[in-house]
Amino acid sequence: MMRENWNDQGQGFHPVSAPDYLPAAQLRDLQLRRLKAVVNRAYEHVSLFRERMQERGLTPACIGSLADLAQLPFTIKTDLRDTYPFGLFASPMSEIVRLHASSGTTGKPIVVAYTQEDLQVWASVMLRTFASAGIHRGDIVQNAYGYGLFTGGLGAHYGLEAIGATVVPTSGGNTDRQIMLMRDFGVTAVCCTPSYFLHMIERANELGVDMRELPLRAGVFGAEPWSEGMRECIEKGGGIKAYDIYGLSEIIGPGVGAECCEQAGLHIFEDHFYPEIIDPETCKVLPDGEEGELVLTTLSKRAMPMIRYRTRDITHIITEPCSCGRTVRRIARVARRSDDMFIIRGVNVFPSQIETALLAVEGALPHYRIVLTREHGLDQMGVEVEVGAEVFSDQVSAMESLHKRLAHSIERITGIRAAVRLVEPHSIPRSEGKARRVWDERKA
Ligand code: DLL
């Protein structure tokens, strides 16, 4: 039964959100029907999928239940690179109305495609994202995700228009102008990477603008890992509620999953994206609740169906139902990627652990970078972290004490002794999109 008068923070319900509340049996039924159709489509139109299935003696008829998905081969990022640019398309170009591509630092980007129907689905999952963050008609939303080949800008844009909000399509960059528009237009919600919003808060303060006094009340942040500590800094500094949104180009862009007003994990839009968690070593499917790599299958994508795409993102499925009433399952915040991990003196470390360690100590600012070097054959981990101006002007003993507490916190969480360097505010480069945290200067 659809919850006619469901309210998220007052006015978030929109009929298009109904699939978020489907009874489990009905949802599984829908997923199975869609899964069969998408496997058929991929088998018929994409030679890579067909050949991989044939190698295993599989046909689309092998899918009789959702559990049968586990027999199908995985898809990985290099499959998109190897078939660059259009090798995984299941629709003729005449039906493809949009292309996006990853920015990729080296080599060729990965390319993704959308039909008209795919764009409608994308706008609908983004609409559900904004509804669950309590954004509605009448809101003025500054969209500072990059517009262009990156999926963030246009993905958020069409979802915001679909919900009836007023979009201010600023894209990333030109921070002073962003702040001027935010204040002059009476912006009530913002979308960008969490690191860029922190930078906006900081710049606003320098310009004498206190964001907490503006009508701004919510932010929808994603595209990069961020921690609970970072959420606290953003919510306090901006006077807003900060919601997490997750997605990736290969699957659709932003809008694979998003937090609701409970801010306790991200609901996956399961009627379009089927999640599995696997052990990244053995590739076996893990039961709900266990941590592993997120694998996603698109259930309705037409231009570029993805079967069992290995995201490299580490998370787990939350088993408890959410008190918001949505029935679609949640994943825990994606704090790390398996390929972000670095190994230092044999110990596996994730940048998110460093972030958590730093933000657990009062006085540290959420701006840091990790520099890996090798001295006399031994790996060293340096962590540069900005600290408030008052600490610098304070006595040396205050600096020493903070330094000690930070080093101790890092060692407690990672087991590694780091060379911590306290640096002045603004000395670490800011990013307008995804932040870079690790500089690995070790020679191979
Ligand atoms: O970053 C899509 C997006 C745009 C998501 C705007 C959210 C908001 P890609 O550039 O293909 O797509 O990067 C996808 O970014 O596999 C994760 O590793 C990471 N990522 C995205 N959202 C989150 C998040 C977009 N909320 C890759 N938390 C993904 C942690 C995230 N990591």
Short mmCIF file of C-alpha atoms and ligand atoms in Angstrom, two decimals:
data_model
loop_
_atom_site.label_atom_id
_atom_site.label_comp_id
_atom_site.label_asym_id
_atom_site.label_seq_id
_atom_site.Cartn_x
_atom_site.Cartn_y
_atom_site.Cartn_z
CA MET A 1 0.00 0.00 0.00
CA MET A 2 1.30 3.42 -0.89
CA ARG A 3 1.65 5.84 2.02
CA GLU A 4 -0.40 8.69 0.66
CA ASN A 5 0.50 11.26 3.25
CA TRP A 6 4.03 10.30 3.96
CA ASN A 7 6.09 13.27 4.99
CA ASP A 8 9.84 13.54 5.19
CA GLN A 9 10.50 16.71 7.10
CA GLY A 10 7.15 18.09 6.16
CA GLN A 11 6.70 17.89 2.42
CA GLY A 12 9.07 15.36 0.88
CA PHE A 13 6.59 12.80 -0.38
CA HIS A 14 6.14 12.56 -4.10
CA PRO A 15 4.15 9.80 -5.86
CA VAL A 16 7.30 8.80 -7.74
CA SER A 17 8.79 7.77 -4.37
CA ALA A 18 6.20 4.98 -4.04
CA PRO A 19 8.67 2.19 -4.98
CA ASP A 20 10.67 3.11 -1.86
CA TYR A 21 7.76 1.81 0.21
CA LEU A 22 6.82 -1.39 -1.67
CA PRO A 23 6.23 -4.50 0.44
CA ALA A 24 9.30 -6.73 0.18
CA ALA A 25 7.58 -9.53 -1.77
CA GLN A 26 6.30 -7.12 -4.37
CA LEU A 27 9.72 -5.52 -4.71
CA ARG A 28 11.49 -8.88 -5.16
CA ASP A 29 8.93 -9.81 -7.78
CA LEU A 30 9.54 -6.61 -9.69
CA GLN A 31 13.29 -7.05 -9.40
CA LEU A 32 13.13 -10.59 -10.80
CA ARG A 33 11.02 -9.54 -13.77
CA ARG A 34 13.41 -6.70 -14.53
CA LEU A 35 16.48 -8.85 -13.99
CA LYS A 36 15.31 -11.39 -16.56
CA ALA A 37 14.66 -8.61 -19.07
CA VAL A 38 18.00 -6.90 -18.55
CA VAL A 39 19.99 -10.13 -18.80
CA ASN A 40 18.15 -10.91 -22.03
CA ARG A 41 18.92 -7.48 -23.37
CA ALA A 42 22.62 -7.62 -22.46
CA TYR A 43 22.91 -11.15 -23.93
CA GLU A 44 21.30 -10.16 -27.19
CA HIS A 45 22.99 -6.84 -27.78
CA VAL A 46 26.38 -6.85 -26.03
CA SER A 47 28.92 -9.35 -27.34
CA LEU A 48 31.10 -9.18 -24.21
CA PHE A 49 28.23 -10.32 -21.97
CA ARG A 50 27.07 -12.97 -24.43
CA GLU A 51 30.55 -14.46 -24.85
CA ARG A 52 31.20 -14.51 -21.11
CA MET A 53 27.90 -16.25 -20.45
CA GLN A 54 28.47 -18.73 -23.25
CA GLU A 55 31.93 -19.56 -21.88
CA ARG A 56 30.17 -20.65 -18.69
CA GLY A 57 27.43 -22.51 -20.53
CA LEU A 58 24.80 -19.99 -19.39
CA THR A 59 21.83 -18.51 -21.23
CA PRO A 60 19.32 -15.90 -20.03
CA ALA A 61 16.94 -18.79 -19.33
CA CYS A 62 19.19 -19.76 -16.39
CA ILE A 63 17.77 -16.84 -14.40
CA GLY A 64 14.82 -18.32 -12.53
CA SER A 65 15.31 -16.46 -9.23
CA LEU A 66 17.21 -13.48 -7.87
CA ALA A 67 19.71 -15.90 -6.31
CA ASP A 68 20.61 -17.13 -9.81
CA LEU A 69 22.26 -13.78 -10.44
CA ALA A 70 25.24 -15.14 -8.50
CA GLN A 71 26.06 -17.48 -11.41
CA LEU A 72 26.62 -14.64 -13.84
CA PRO A 73 30.08 -13.26 -14.57
CA PHE A 74 31.22 -9.95 -13.09
CA THR A 75 31.91 -6.79 -15.05
CA ILE A 76 34.90 -4.64 -14.09
CA LYS A 77 36.20 -1.19 -14.92
CA THR A 78 38.77 -2.45 -17.43
CA ASP A 79 35.91 -4.00 -19.43
CA LEU A 80 34.73 -0.45 -20.12
CA ARG A 81 38.27 0.66 -21.02
CA ASP A 82 38.86 -2.37 -23.25
CA THR A 83 35.65 -1.76 -25.19
CA TYR A 84 36.20 2.03 -25.44
CA PRO A 85 34.29 3.98 -26.56
CA PHE A 86 30.98 2.29 -27.45
CA GLY A 87 31.58 -1.46 -27.12
CA LEU A 88 29.13 -2.09 -24.26
CA PHE A 89 26.19 -0.21 -25.74
CA ALA A 90 22.99 -2.22 -26.11
CA SER A 91 21.15 0.45 -28.09
CA PRO A 92 21.91 1.91 -31.52
CA MET A 93 23.33 5.45 -31.46
CA SER A 94 20.04 6.71 -32.91
CA GLU A 95 18.39 5.87 -29.56
CA ILE A 96 21.18 7.26 -27.39
CA VAL A 97 20.51 10.82 -26.35
CA ARG A 98 23.36 11.48 -23.90
CA LEU A 99 26.95 10.42 -23.29
CA HIS A 100 28.98 11.03 -20.13
CA ALA A 101 32.55 10.03 -19.36
CA SER A 102 34.77 9.70 -16.32
CA SER A 103 37.51 12.26 -16.03
CA GLY A 104 40.20 9.56 -15.42
CA THR A 105 43.66 10.91 -14.74
CA THR A 106 45.46 8.66 -17.20
CA GLY A 107 44.60 7.03 -20.49
CA LYS A 108 41.15 6.89 -22.02
CA PRO A 109 38.08 7.75 -19.97
CA ILE A 110 35.22 5.33 -19.53
CA VAL A 111 32.13 6.25 -21.52
CA VAL A 112 28.52 5.74 -20.46
CA ALA A 113 25.32 6.18 -22.47
CA TYR A 114 21.65 6.92 -21.86
CA THR A 115 18.48 6.53 -23.88
CA GLN A 116 15.51 8.80 -23.35
CA GLU A 117 14.04 6.17 -20.94
CA ASP A 118 17.33 5.96 -19.03
CA LEU A 119 17.28 9.72 -18.49
CA GLN A 120 13.73 9.48 -17.16
CA VAL A 121 14.77 6.80 -14.69
CA TRP A 122 17.79 8.88 -13.68
CA ALA A 123 15.64 11.98 -13.06
CA SER A 124 13.21 9.84 -11.03
CA VAL A 125 15.87 8.36 -8.74
CA MET A 126 17.34 11.82 -8.24
CA LEU A 127 13.87 13.12 -7.44
CA ARG A 128 13.57 10.37 -4.81
CA THR A 129 16.98 11.39 -3.48
CA PHE A 130 15.94 15.00 -3.01
CA ALA A 131 12.54 14.07 -1.61
CA SER A 132 14.24 11.92 1.02
CA ALA A 133 16.43 14.88 2.00
CA GLY A 134 13.27 16.96 2.48
CA ILE A 135 13.87 19.14 -0.59
CA HIS A 136 10.72 20.20 -2.43
CA ARG A 137 9.01 22.70 -4.69
CA GLY A 138 9.77 26.18 -3.40
CA ASP A 139 13.36 25.33 -2.49
CA ILE A 140 16.13 27.24 -4.24
CA VAL A 141 18.94 24.78 -4.82
CA GLN A 142 22.48 25.67 -5.78
CA ASN A 143 23.92 22.83 -7.80
CA ALA A 144 27.70 23.09 -7.54
CA TYR A 145 28.46 19.61 -8.87
CA GLY A 146 30.45 19.96 -12.08
CA TYR A 147 28.34 20.19 -15.24
CA GLY A 148 29.81 18.44 -18.26
CA LEU A 149 31.11 14.95 -18.82
CA PHE A 150 30.97 14.31 -15.03
CA THR A 151 27.55 12.90 -14.12
CA GLY A 152 27.12 14.98 -10.94
CA GLY A 153 25.94 18.29 -12.41
CA LEU A 154 23.36 17.17 -14.96
CA GLY A 155 22.27 14.21 -12.83
CA ALA A 156 21.30 16.46 -9.92
CA HIS A 157 19.95 19.14 -12.24
CA TYR A 158 17.17 17.06 -13.81
CA GLY A 159 16.16 15.55 -10.48
CA LEU A 160 15.80 19.02 -8.98
CA GLU A 161 13.72 20.25 -11.89
CA ALA A 162 11.58 17.11 -11.68
CA ILE A 163 10.79 17.79 -8.03
CA GLY A 164 9.88 21.36 -8.90
CA ALA A 165 12.70 23.11 -7.03
CA THR A 166 14.38 26.19 -8.48
CA VAL A 167 17.83 25.16 -9.71
CA VAL A 168 20.81 27.50 -9.68
CA PRO A 169 23.24 25.66 -11.98
CA THR A 170 26.51 27.16 -10.76
CA SER A 171 28.67 24.07 -11.46
CA GLY A 172 31.95 23.90 -9.49
CA GLY A 173 34.44 26.71 -8.99
CA ASN A 174 34.45 30.49 -8.64
CA THR A 175 33.79 30.19 -4.94
CA ASP A 176 33.32 33.90 -4.24
CA ARG A 177 30.54 34.06 -6.81
CA GLN A 178 28.96 30.89 -5.37
CA ILE A 179 28.77 32.59 -1.98
CA MET A 180 27.39 35.81 -3.39
CA LEU A 181 24.61 33.93 -5.23
CA MET A 182 23.89 31.76 -2.22
CA ARG A 183 23.27 34.84 -0.13
CA ASP A 184 21.57 37.05 -2.74
CA PHE A 185 19.22 34.34 -4.07
CA GLY A 186 18.24 33.05 -0.64
CA VAL A 187 19.46 29.55 -1.49
CA THR A 188 17.89 26.91 0.78
CA ALA A 189 19.81 23.78 -0.29
CA VAL A 190 23.10 22.98 -1.93
CA CYS A 191 24.64 20.05 -3.84
CA CYS A 192 28.38 19.48 -4.24
CA THR A 193 31.21 17.34 -2.93
CA PRO A 194 31.57 17.52 0.87
CA SER A 195 35.15 18.78 0.56
CA TYR A 196 34.06 21.62 -1.71
CA PHE A 197 31.30 22.65 0.68
CA LEU A 198 33.84 22.83 3.52
CA HIS A 199 35.86 25.12 1.34
CA MET A 200 32.77 27.25 0.70
CA ILE A 201 32.12 27.58 4.45
CA GLU A 202 35.69 28.65 5.00
CA ARG A 203 35.67 31.19 2.16
CA ALA A 204 32.30 32.56 3.29
CA ASN A 205 33.76 33.21 6.73
CA GLU A 206 36.66 35.09 5.18
CA LEU A 207 34.20 37.21 3.22
CA GLY A 208 32.28 37.97 6.40
CA VAL A 209 29.32 35.76 5.46
CA ASP A 210 28.06 33.44 8.17
CA MET A 211 26.30 30.59 6.38
CA ARG A 212 24.46 29.70 9.56
CA GLU A 213 22.55 32.95 9.24
CA LEU A 214 21.46 32.28 5.64
CA PRO A 215 18.23 30.42 4.76
CA LEU A 216 20.38 27.43 3.73
CA ARG A 217 19.08 24.32 5.52
CA ALA A 218 20.21 21.18 3.65
CA GLY A 219 23.04 19.82 1.54
CA VAL A 220 23.24 16.69 -0.59
CA PHE A 221 26.86 15.64 -0.65
CA GLY A 222 28.66 12.80 -2.36
CA ALA A 223 31.00 11.70 -5.16
CA GLU A 224 33.79 11.06 -2.63
CA PRO A 225 34.18 9.32 0.71
CA TRP A 226 33.49 11.41 3.81
CA SER A 227 33.24 10.57 7.47
CA GLU A 228 30.84 11.25 10.34
CA GLY A 229 33.43 13.68 11.68
CA MET A 230 33.27 15.56 8.40
CA ARG A 231 29.46 15.57 8.57
CA GLU A 232 29.68 17.20 11.99
CA CYS A 233 32.03 19.93 10.71
CA ILE A 234 29.73 20.62 7.76
CA GLU A 235 26.53 20.67 9.79
CA LYS A 236 28.02 22.92 12.47
CA GLY A 237 29.86 25.26 10.11
CA GLY A 238 27.02 25.58 7.58
CA GLY A 239 24.06 25.40 9.96
CA ILE A 240 22.50 22.71 7.77
CA LYS A 241 21.58 19.02 7.64
CA ALA A 242 24.09 17.15 5.48
CA TYR A 243 22.83 14.13 3.50
CA ASP A 244 24.95 11.51 1.79
CA ILE A 245 24.29 10.56 -1.85
CA TYR A 246 26.06 7.72 -3.61
CA GLY A 247 26.42 6.71 -7.22
CA LEU A 248 28.83 5.95 -10.03
CA SER A 249 28.91 6.66 -13.74
CA GLU A 250 28.97 3.01 -14.78
CA ILE A 251 25.60 2.39 -13.11
CA ILE A 252 23.83 5.73 -13.78
CA GLY A 253 25.73 8.54 -12.00
CA PRO A 254 24.47 10.01 -8.71
CA GLY A 255 21.20 8.48 -7.50
CA VAL A 256 22.07 4.84 -6.86
CA GLY A 257 21.40 5.40 -3.18
CA ALA A 258 20.76 8.26 -0.78
CA GLU A 259 20.15 9.02 2.87
CA CYS A 260 16.73 9.86 4.25
CA CYS A 261 15.97 12.20 7.14
CA GLU A 262 17.21 9.52 9.59
CA GLN A 263 20.77 9.98 8.20
CA ALA A 264 21.49 6.36 9.04
CA GLY A 265 22.71 4.69 5.86
CA LEU A 266 21.81 5.13 2.21
CA HIS A 267 18.65 3.62 0.75
CA ILE A 268 19.41 1.89 -2.53
CA PHE A 269 16.83 2.49 -5.26
CA GLU A 270 16.46 -1.23 -5.49
CA ASP A 271 13.77 -1.27 -8.14
CA HIS A 272 16.49 -0.07 -10.56
CA PHE A 273 19.79 -1.22 -9.03
CA TYR A 274 20.26 -4.63 -7.46
CA PRO A 275 22.96 -4.71 -4.76
CA GLU A 276 25.12 -7.65 -3.73
CA ILE A 277 28.04 -7.66 -1.33
CA ILE A 278 30.92 -9.97 -2.17
CA ASP A 279 34.14 -10.97 -0.54
CA PRO A 280 36.63 -9.20 -2.83
CA GLU A 281 39.15 -12.06 -2.47
CA THR A 282 36.93 -15.11 -3.03
CA CYS A 283 34.18 -13.26 -4.98
CA LYS A 284 31.55 -15.18 -2.99
CA VAL A 285 28.30 -13.38 -2.17
CA LEU A 286 28.13 -12.43 1.52
CA PRO A 287 24.97 -12.36 3.61
CA ASP A 288 23.36 -9.00 4.41
CA GLY A 289 25.18 -7.32 7.27
CA GLU A 290 28.67 -8.48 6.33
CA GLU A 291 31.18 -6.00 5.00
CA GLY A 292 32.59 -6.45 1.52
CA GLU A 293 32.65 -5.02 -1.99
CA LEU A 294 29.44 -3.63 -3.42
CA VAL A 295 28.40 -5.22 -6.72
CA LEU A 296 25.55 -3.62 -8.65
CA THR A 297 23.31 -4.82 -11.46
CA THR A 298 21.20 -2.31 -13.35
CA LEU A 299 17.63 -3.61 -13.60
CA SER A 300 16.22 -1.13 -16.10
CA LYS A 301 19.15 0.41 -17.98
CA ARG A 302 18.65 0.24 -21.73
CA ALA A 303 21.61 1.96 -23.42
CA MET A 304 24.23 0.32 -21.25
CA PRO A 305 23.08 -2.47 -18.97
CA MET A 306 25.59 -3.49 -16.32
CA ILE A 307 25.55 -6.99 -14.97
CA ARG A 308 27.27 -7.54 -11.61
CA TYR A 309 29.51 -4.49 -11.81
CA ARG A 310 32.29 -4.59 -9.22
CA THR A 311 32.34 -1.09 -7.76
CA ARG A 312 35.46 -1.55 -5.54
CA ASP A 313 33.49 0.37 -2.90
CA ILE A 314 33.47 -1.25 0.53
CA THR A 315 30.28 -1.25 2.59
CA HIS A 316 27.64 -3.56 4.05
CA ILE A 317 23.88 -3.90 3.73
CA ILE A 318 22.08 -2.72 6.85
CA THR A 319 19.65 -5.39 7.91
CA GLU A 320 17.39 -3.45 10.27
CA PRO A 321 14.41 -1.70 8.72
CA CYS A 322 14.69 2.09 8.66
CA SER A 323 12.35 4.07 10.88
CA CYS A 324 11.52 6.35 7.94
CA GLY A 325 9.25 3.60 6.62
CA ARG A 326 11.06 2.96 3.34
CA THR A 327 11.35 -0.72 2.58
CA VAL A 328 14.27 -0.55 0.14
CA ARG A 329 17.45 -1.76 1.79
CA ARG A 330 20.21 0.53 3.00
CA ILE A 331 23.98 0.39 2.69
CA ALA A 332 26.35 1.88 5.23
CA ARG A 333 28.20 4.99 4.12
CA VAL A 334 30.95 4.12 1.63
CA ALA A 335 33.97 5.16 3.64
CA ARG A 336 36.54 3.48 1.45
CA ARG A 337 37.38 1.86 -1.85
CA SER A 338 39.46 -1.26 -2.02
CA ASP A 339 41.78 0.49 -4.48
CA ASP A 340 42.25 3.57 -2.23
CA MET A 341 43.99 1.42 0.28
CA PHE A 342 47.72 1.87 0.65
CA ILE A 343 50.09 -0.49 2.34
CA ILE A 344 52.64 0.96 4.67
CA ARG A 345 55.15 -1.29 6.37
CA GLY A 346 52.84 -4.18 5.60
CA VAL A 347 49.79 -2.58 7.21
CA ASN A 348 46.69 -1.77 5.14
CA VAL A 349 45.56 1.80 5.67
CA PHE A 350 42.61 3.72 4.20
CA PRO A 351 42.53 7.53 3.97
CA SER A 352 39.18 7.48 5.79
CA GLN A 353 40.89 6.04 8.87
CA ILE A 354 43.24 9.00 8.93
CA GLU A 355 40.30 11.39 8.56
CA THR A 356 38.49 9.75 11.46
CA ALA A 357 41.64 9.85 13.60
CA LEU A 358 42.27 13.53 12.90
CA LEU A 359 38.72 14.70 13.44
CA ALA A 360 38.53 12.86 16.75
CA VAL A 361 40.99 15.43 18.11
CA GLU A 362 39.77 18.90 18.96
CA GLY A 363 41.71 21.64 17.19
CA ALA A 364 42.34 19.75 13.94
CA LEU A 365 40.60 21.10 10.84
CA PRO A 366 39.12 18.77 8.21
CA HIS A 367 41.85 19.66 5.69
CA TYR A 368 44.65 17.16 5.44
CA ARG A 369 46.85 15.23 3.10
CA ILE A 370 48.80 12.03 3.40
CA VAL A 371 52.30 11.91 1.93
CA LEU A 372 53.97 8.52 1.56
CA THR A 373 57.73 8.44 1.15
CA ARG A 374 60.52 5.89 1.40
CA GLU A 375 63.62 6.67 3.46
CA HIS A 376 66.51 4.23 3.55
CA GLY A 377 64.21 1.55 2.20
CA LEU A 378 61.58 2.12 4.89
CA ASP A 379 58.09 3.42 4.14
CA GLN A 380 57.08 6.58 5.99
CA MET A 381 53.65 8.05 6.38
CA GLY A 382 53.50 11.80 6.74
CA VAL A 383 50.20 13.47 7.61
CA GLU A 384 49.87 17.20 7.12
CA VAL A 385 46.88 18.64 8.88
CA GLU A 386 45.66 22.19 9.15
CA VAL A 387 44.98 23.54 12.60
CA GLY A 388 43.12 26.66 13.63
CA ALA A 389 44.94 30.01 13.49
CA GLU A 390 44.52 30.37 17.27
CA VAL A 391 46.69 27.29 17.83
CA PHE A 392 49.48 28.87 15.83
CA SER A 393 49.36 32.09 17.78
CA ASP A 394 49.17 30.16 21.04
CA GLN A 395 52.05 28.91 23.13
CA VAL A 396 54.40 26.25 21.80
CA SER A 397 53.14 23.86 24.46
CA ALA A 398 49.61 23.93 22.98
CA MET A 399 51.04 23.03 19.56
CA GLU A 400 53.09 20.23 21.07
CA SER A 401 50.15 18.82 22.92
CA LEU A 402 47.93 18.87 19.82
CA HIS A 403 50.70 17.29 17.79
CA LYS A 404 51.03 14.48 20.29
CA ARG A 405 47.29 13.85 20.47
CA LEU A 406 47.02 13.67 16.67
CA ALA A 407 49.94 11.27 16.31
CA HIS A 408 48.51 9.14 19.08
CA SER A 409 45.03 9.09 17.52
CA ILE A 410 46.46 7.98 14.15
CA GLU A 411 48.52 5.27 15.79
CA ARG A 412 45.55 4.05 17.80
CA ILE A 413 43.35 3.72 14.69
CA THR A 414 45.87 2.49 12.10
CA GLY A 415 48.63 0.97 14.20
CA ILE A 416 51.13 3.11 12.29
CA ARG A 417 53.30 5.84 13.71
CA ALA A 418 52.92 8.83 11.39
CA ALA A 419 55.07 11.93 11.04
CA VAL A 420 52.40 14.53 11.76
CA ARG A 421 52.97 18.07 10.59
CA LEU A 422 50.69 20.86 11.77
CA VAL A 423 50.24 23.37 9.02
CA GLU A 424 48.59 26.74 8.84
CA PRO A 425 45.01 27.18 7.70
CA HIS A 426 44.71 27.29 3.87
CA SER A 427 48.07 25.71 3.19
CA ILE A 428 46.61 22.49 1.77
CA PRO A 429 45.22 22.80 -1.77
CA ARG A 430 41.41 22.89 -1.94
CA SER A 431 39.44 21.02 -4.56
CA GLU A 432 36.30 22.13 -6.35
CA GLY A 433 35.30 18.55 -7.06
CA LYS A 434 36.61 15.30 -5.65
CA ALA A 435 39.36 15.90 -3.10
CA ARG A 436 42.74 14.20 -3.45
CA ARG A 437 44.01 12.89 -0.12
CA VAL A 438 47.07 10.75 -0.85
CA TRP A 439 50.39 11.71 -2.40
CA ASP A 440 52.39 8.54 -2.87
CA GLU A 441 55.97 9.60 -3.49
CA ARG A 442 57.52 6.19 -2.97
CA LYS A 443 59.50 4.92 -5.92
CA ALA A 444 58.10 1.67 -7.27
O1 DLL B 1 30.91 10.43 -8.40
C1 DLL B 1 28.65 10.15 -9.20
C2 DLL B 1 28.18 11.05 -8.14
C3 DLL B 1 28.02 12.40 -8.39
C4 DLL B 1 27.80 10.55 -6.89
C5 DLL B 1 27.55 13.25 -7.42
C6 DLL B 1 27.30 11.38 -5.90
C7 DLL B 1 27.16 12.74 -6.16
P1 DLL B 1 32.02 8.70 -10.56
O2 DLL B 1 32.79 9.92 -10.91
O3 DLL B 1 31.91 7.62 -11.57
O4 DLL B 1 30.54 9.07 -10.20
O5 DLL B 1 32.66 8.13 -9.22
C8 DLL B 1 32.09 7.03 -8.58
O6 DLL B 1 32.87 7.82 -6.42
O7 DLL B 1 32.52 4.32 -7.03
C9 DLL B 1 32.76 5.87 -5.12
O8 DLL B 1 34.05 5.35 -5.00
C10 DLL B 1 32.79 7.39 -5.07
N1 DLL B 1 31.58 7.90 -4.44
C11 DLL B 1 30.49 8.41 -5.03
N2 DLL B 1 29.60 8.82 -4.09
C12 DLL B 1 30.14 8.53 -2.89
C13 DLL B 1 29.72 8.68 -1.53
C14 DLL B 1 30.15 9.92 -9.21
N3 DLL B 1 28.57 9.25 -1.20
C15 DLL B 1 32.85 6.69 -7.32
N4 DLL B 1 30.55 8.23 -0.57
C16 DLL B 1 32.20 5.60 -6.53
C17 DLL B 1 31.74 7.65 -0.86
C18 DLL B 1 31.41 7.93 -3.12
N5 DLL B 1 32.19 7.51 -2.11
#
